[in-house]
Amino acid sequence: MEDCIFCKIVKGDIPSEKVYEDDKVYAFKDLNPEAPIHVLIIPKMHIKSTNEISEENSSSISNLFISVAKIAKILNIDESGYRVVNNCGKQGGQTVEHLHFHMLGGRDLTWPPG
Ligand code: AMP
Ligand code: ZN
């Protein structure tokens, strides 16, 4: 996807603060953190939203889930706890149309989020 900012981040055309990378997944610090730790975990493949998850891209999606535990350990929040959030579509609050998980931690998080 030529004008997708997260595809550009994966390619290195837009700078990012990398936290984790493997052949299918890239994770980097959110530009506007909502918590002391706020990382975005994305598939390298352009998948628009959770609505586009299918058998065809299931290996990217499974890597995305597996990476969550690895990244929590890297960030040292696996014991203290964290929240993983996906926003889908307009009412879900999705602003970037490339599937991503927000990983939030480093403080007590309120629930429900509002
Ligand atoms: P969402 O609203 O769920 O689509 O989340 C998009 C997230 O991407 C927001 O939390 C933004 O702060 C973040 N974001 C947008 N552009 C960048 C960027 N260039 N580098 C890091 N994070 C970004
Ligand atoms: Zn993309």
PDB file of C-alpha atoms and ligand atoms in Angstrom:
ATOM      1  CA  MET A   1       0.000   0.000   0.000  1.00  0.00           C
ATOM      2  CA  GLU A   2       1.804   3.068  -1.272  1.00  0.00           C
ATOM      3  CA  ASP A   3       0.381   5.770   0.983  1.00  0.00           C
ATOM      4  CA  CYS A   4      -0.028   3.742   4.167  1.00  0.00           C
ATOM      5  CA  ILE A   5       2.105   5.266   6.938  1.00  0.00           C
ATOM      6  CA  PHE A   6       2.597   1.945   8.728  1.00  0.00           C
ATOM      7  CA  CYS A   7       3.756   0.247   5.503  1.00  0.00           C
ATOM      8  CA  LYS A   8       6.233   3.141   5.156  1.00  0.00           C
ATOM      9  CA  ILE A   9       7.412   2.546   8.741  1.00  0.00           C
ATOM     10  CA  VAL A  10       7.955  -1.164   7.968  1.00  0.00           C
ATOM     11  CA  LYS A  11       9.985  -0.195   4.870  1.00  0.00           C
ATOM     12  CA  GLY A  12      12.004   2.364   6.861  1.00  0.00           C
ATOM     13  CA  ASP A  13      10.764   5.292   4.771  1.00  0.00           C
ATOM     14  CA  ILE A  14       9.301   6.863   7.932  1.00  0.00           C
ATOM     15  CA  PRO A  15      11.482   6.640  11.067  1.00  0.00           C
ATOM     16  CA  SER A  16      10.257   4.739  14.124  1.00  0.00           C
ATOM     17  CA  GLU A  17      11.581   3.551  17.469  1.00  0.00           C
ATOM     18  CA  LYS A  18      11.713  -0.206  16.929  1.00  0.00           C
ATOM     19  CA  VAL A  19      10.974  -2.481  19.879  1.00  0.00           C
ATOM     20  CA  TYR A  20      10.727  -5.850  18.091  1.00  0.00           C
ATOM     21  CA  GLU A  21      10.858  -7.296  14.598  1.00  0.00           C
ATOM     22  CA  ASP A  22      10.586 -10.703  12.962  1.00  0.00           C
ATOM     23  CA  ASP A  23       9.818 -11.782   9.419  1.00  0.00           C
ATOM     24  CA  LYS A  24       6.081 -11.049   9.749  1.00  0.00           C
ATOM     25  CA  VAL A  25       5.755  -8.551  12.606  1.00  0.00           C
ATOM     26  CA  TYR A  26       7.074  -5.085  13.464  1.00  0.00           C
ATOM     27  CA  ALA A  27       6.608  -3.268  16.786  1.00  0.00           C
ATOM     28  CA  PHE A  28       7.488   0.341  17.561  1.00  0.00           C
ATOM     29  CA  LYS A  29       6.778   3.089  20.082  1.00  0.00           C
ATOM     30  CA  ASP A  30       3.584   5.097  19.592  1.00  0.00           C
ATOM     31  CA  LEU A  31       4.286   8.735  18.698  1.00  0.00           C
ATOM     32  CA  ASN A  32       1.649   9.986  21.172  1.00  0.00           C
ATOM     33  CA  PRO A  33       1.869   7.626  24.143  1.00  0.00           C
ATOM     34  CA  GLU A  34      -1.223   7.195  26.337  1.00  0.00           C
ATOM     35  CA  ALA A  35       0.782   5.364  29.020  1.00  0.00           C
ATOM     36  CA  PRO A  36       4.461   5.142  30.098  1.00  0.00           C
ATOM     37  CA  ILE A  37       4.703   2.156  27.740  1.00  0.00           C
ATOM     38  CA  HIS A  38       2.718   2.410  24.502  1.00  0.00           C
ATOM     39  CA  VAL A  39       3.847   0.221  21.638  1.00  0.00           C
ATOM     40  CA  LEU A  40       2.141  -0.543  18.335  1.00  0.00           C
ATOM     41  CA  ILE A  41       2.404  -4.118  17.055  1.00  0.00           C
ATOM     42  CA  ILE A  42       1.664  -4.521  13.361  1.00  0.00           C
ATOM     43  CA  PRO A  43       1.828  -7.198  10.673  1.00  0.00           C
ATOM     44  CA  LYS A  44       4.399  -6.324   7.994  1.00  0.00           C
ATOM     45  CA  MET A  45       1.775  -7.352   5.460  1.00  0.00           C
ATOM     46  CA  HIS A  46      -0.795  -4.611   4.783  1.00  0.00           C
ATOM     47  CA  ILE A  47      -4.024  -5.762   6.420  1.00  0.00           C
ATOM     48  CA  LYS A  48      -6.545  -2.938   6.704  1.00  0.00           C
ATOM     49  CA  SER A  49      -8.326  -3.909   9.926  1.00  0.00           C
ATOM     50  CA  THR A  50      -9.576  -6.874  11.937  1.00  0.00           C
ATOM     51  CA  ASN A  51     -12.408  -7.102   9.399  1.00  0.00           C
ATOM     52  CA  GLU A  52      -9.835  -8.306   6.851  1.00  0.00           C
ATOM     53  CA  ILE A  53      -8.497 -11.217   8.949  1.00  0.00           C
ATOM     54  CA  SER A  54      -8.881 -14.434   6.971  1.00  0.00           C
ATOM     55  CA  GLU A  55      -7.392 -17.888   6.374  1.00  0.00           C
ATOM     56  CA  GLU A  56      -5.094 -16.304   3.760  1.00  0.00           C
ATOM     57  CA  ASN A  57      -3.343 -13.999   6.244  1.00  0.00           C
ATOM     58  CA  SER A  58      -3.664 -16.251   9.305  1.00  0.00           C
ATOM     59  CA  SER A  59       0.097 -16.890   9.578  1.00  0.00           C
ATOM     60  CA  SER A  60       0.726 -13.128   9.926  1.00  0.00           C
ATOM     61  CA  ILE A  61      -2.044 -12.910  12.506  1.00  0.00           C
ATOM     62  CA  SER A  62      -0.760 -15.832  14.554  1.00  0.00           C
ATOM     63  CA  ASN A  63       2.730 -14.278  14.582  1.00  0.00           C
ATOM     64  CA  LEU A  64       1.147 -11.028  15.765  1.00  0.00           C
ATOM     65  CA  PHE A  65      -0.416 -12.803  18.765  1.00  0.00           C
ATOM     66  CA  ILE A  66       2.715 -14.814  19.539  1.00  0.00           C
ATOM     67  CA  SER A  67       4.796 -11.608  19.462  1.00  0.00           C
ATOM     68  CA  VAL A  68       2.683 -10.069  22.239  1.00  0.00           C
ATOM     69  CA  ALA A  69       4.250 -12.292  24.917  1.00  0.00           C
ATOM     70  CA  LYS A  70       7.754 -11.753  23.503  1.00  0.00           C
ATOM     71  CA  ILE A  71       7.340  -7.975  23.456  1.00  0.00           C
ATOM     72  CA  ALA A  72       5.897  -7.924  26.986  1.00  0.00           C
ATOM     73  CA  LYS A  73       9.071  -9.692  28.162  1.00  0.00           C
ATOM     74  CA  ILE A  74      11.319  -7.299  26.195  1.00  0.00           C
ATOM     75  CA  LEU A  75       9.556  -4.328  27.812  1.00  0.00           C
ATOM     76  CA  ASN A  76       9.615  -6.019  31.230  1.00  0.00           C
ATOM     77  CA  ILE A  77       5.852  -5.698  31.742  1.00  0.00           C
ATOM     78  CA  ASP A  78       5.000  -9.402  31.517  1.00  0.00           C
ATOM     79  CA  GLU A  79       4.770  -9.638  35.321  1.00  0.00           C
ATOM     80  CA  SER A  80       3.328  -6.196  36.107  1.00  0.00           C
ATOM     81  CA  GLY A  81       0.674  -6.510  33.389  1.00  0.00           C
ATOM     82  CA  TYR A  82      -0.465  -4.634  30.356  1.00  0.00           C
ATOM     83  CA  ARG A  83      -3.386  -4.120  27.990  1.00  0.00           C
ATOM     84  CA  VAL A  84      -3.599  -5.023  24.292  1.00  0.00           C
ATOM     85  CA  VAL A  85      -6.174  -3.038  22.319  1.00  0.00           C
ATOM     86  CA  ASN A  86      -7.358  -3.091  18.742  1.00  0.00           C
ATOM     87  CA  ASN A  87      -9.437  -0.248  17.325  1.00  0.00           C
ATOM     88  CA  CYS A  88     -11.496  -1.180  14.284  1.00  0.00           C
ATOM     89  CA  GLY A  89     -13.299   1.297  12.062  1.00  0.00           C
ATOM     90  CA  LYS A  90     -14.655   4.770  12.750  1.00  0.00           C
ATOM     91  CA  GLN A  91     -16.618   4.139  15.936  1.00  0.00           C
ATOM     92  CA  GLY A  92     -13.849   1.866  17.183  1.00  0.00           C
ATOM     93  CA  GLY A  93     -11.448   4.818  16.972  1.00  0.00           C
ATOM     94  CA  GLN A  94      -9.226   3.473  14.193  1.00  0.00           C
ATOM     95  CA  THR A  95      -7.285   6.329  12.573  1.00  0.00           C
ATOM     96  CA  VAL A  96      -4.606   4.362  10.713  1.00  0.00           C
ATOM     97  CA  GLU A  97      -5.970   1.790   8.278  1.00  0.00           C
ATOM     98  CA  HIS A  98      -3.264  -0.817   8.800  1.00  0.00           C
ATOM     99  CA  LEU A  99      -4.160  -3.399  11.442  1.00  0.00           C
ATOM    100  CA  HIS A 100      -2.388  -2.773  14.744  1.00  0.00           C
ATOM    101  CA  PHE A 101      -2.486  -3.719  18.401  1.00  0.00           C
ATOM    102  CA  HIS A 102      -1.781  -1.077  21.007  1.00  0.00           C
ATOM    103  CA  MET A 103       0.236  -2.488  23.925  1.00  0.00           C
ATOM    104  CA  LEU A 104      -0.161  -0.266  26.979  1.00  0.00           C
ATOM    105  CA  GLY A 105       1.559  -0.628  30.326  1.00  0.00           C
ATOM    106  CA  GLY A 106       3.736   0.946  32.972  1.00  0.00           C
ATOM    107  CA  ARG A 107       0.840   2.254  35.070  1.00  0.00           C
ATOM    108  CA  ASP A 108      -2.515   1.105  36.477  1.00  0.00           C
ATOM    109  CA  LEU A 109      -4.980   1.203  33.558  1.00  0.00           C
ATOM    110  CA  THR A 110      -8.617   2.044  34.185  1.00  0.00           C
ATOM    111  CA  TRP A 111     -11.454  -0.159  32.977  1.00  0.00           C
ATOM    112  CA  PRO A 112     -13.759   0.348  31.157  1.00  0.00           C
ATOM    113  CA  PRO A 113     -11.692   2.576  28.832  1.00  0.00           C
ATOM    114  CA  GLY A 114     -14.619   4.926  27.967  1.00  0.00           C
TER     115      GLY A 114
HETATM  116  P1  AMP B   1      -5.565   4.045  16.005  1.00  0.00           P
HETATM  117  O1  AMP B   1      -6.248   5.323  16.416  1.00  0.00           O
HETATM  118  O2  AMP B   1      -5.984   2.850  16.795  1.00  0.00           O
HETATM  119  O3  AMP B   1      -5.669   3.832  14.513  1.00  0.00           O
HETATM  120  O4  AMP B   1      -4.045   4.228  16.369  1.00  0.00           O
HETATM  121  C1  AMP B   1      -3.115   4.859  15.548  1.00  0.00           C
HETATM  122  C2  AMP B   1      -1.929   5.173  16.417  1.00  0.00           C
HETATM  123  O5  AMP B   1      -0.823   5.430  15.572  1.00  0.00           O
HETATM  124  C3  AMP B   1      -2.112   6.417  17.300  1.00  0.00           C
HETATM  125  O6  AMP B   1      -1.968   6.048  18.675  1.00  0.00           O
HETATM  126  C4  AMP B   1      -0.978   7.347  16.846  1.00  0.00           C
HETATM  127  O7  AMP B   1      -0.393   8.055  17.894  1.00  0.00           O
HETATM  128  C5  AMP B   1       0.002   6.386  16.201  1.00  0.00           C
HETATM  129  N1  AMP B   1       0.869   6.926  15.157  1.00  0.00           N
HETATM  130  C6  AMP B   1       0.498   7.615  14.057  1.00  0.00           C
HETATM  131  N2  AMP B   1       1.572   7.907  13.299  1.00  0.00           N
HETATM  132  C7  AMP B   1       2.638   7.376  13.934  1.00  0.00           C
HETATM  133  C8  AMP B   1       4.049   7.340  13.668  1.00  0.00           C
HETATM  134  N3  AMP B   1       4.575   7.904  12.557  1.00  0.00           N
HETATM  135  N4  AMP B   1       4.867   6.725  14.557  1.00  0.00           N
HETATM  136  C9  AMP B   1       4.349   6.156  15.667  1.00  0.00           C
HETATM  137  N5  AMP B   1       3.044   6.140  15.972  1.00  0.00           N
HETATM  138  C10 AMP B   1       2.196   6.757  15.127  1.00  0.00           C
HETATM  139 ZN    ZN B   2      -0.098  -0.620   5.422  1.00  0.00          ZN
END
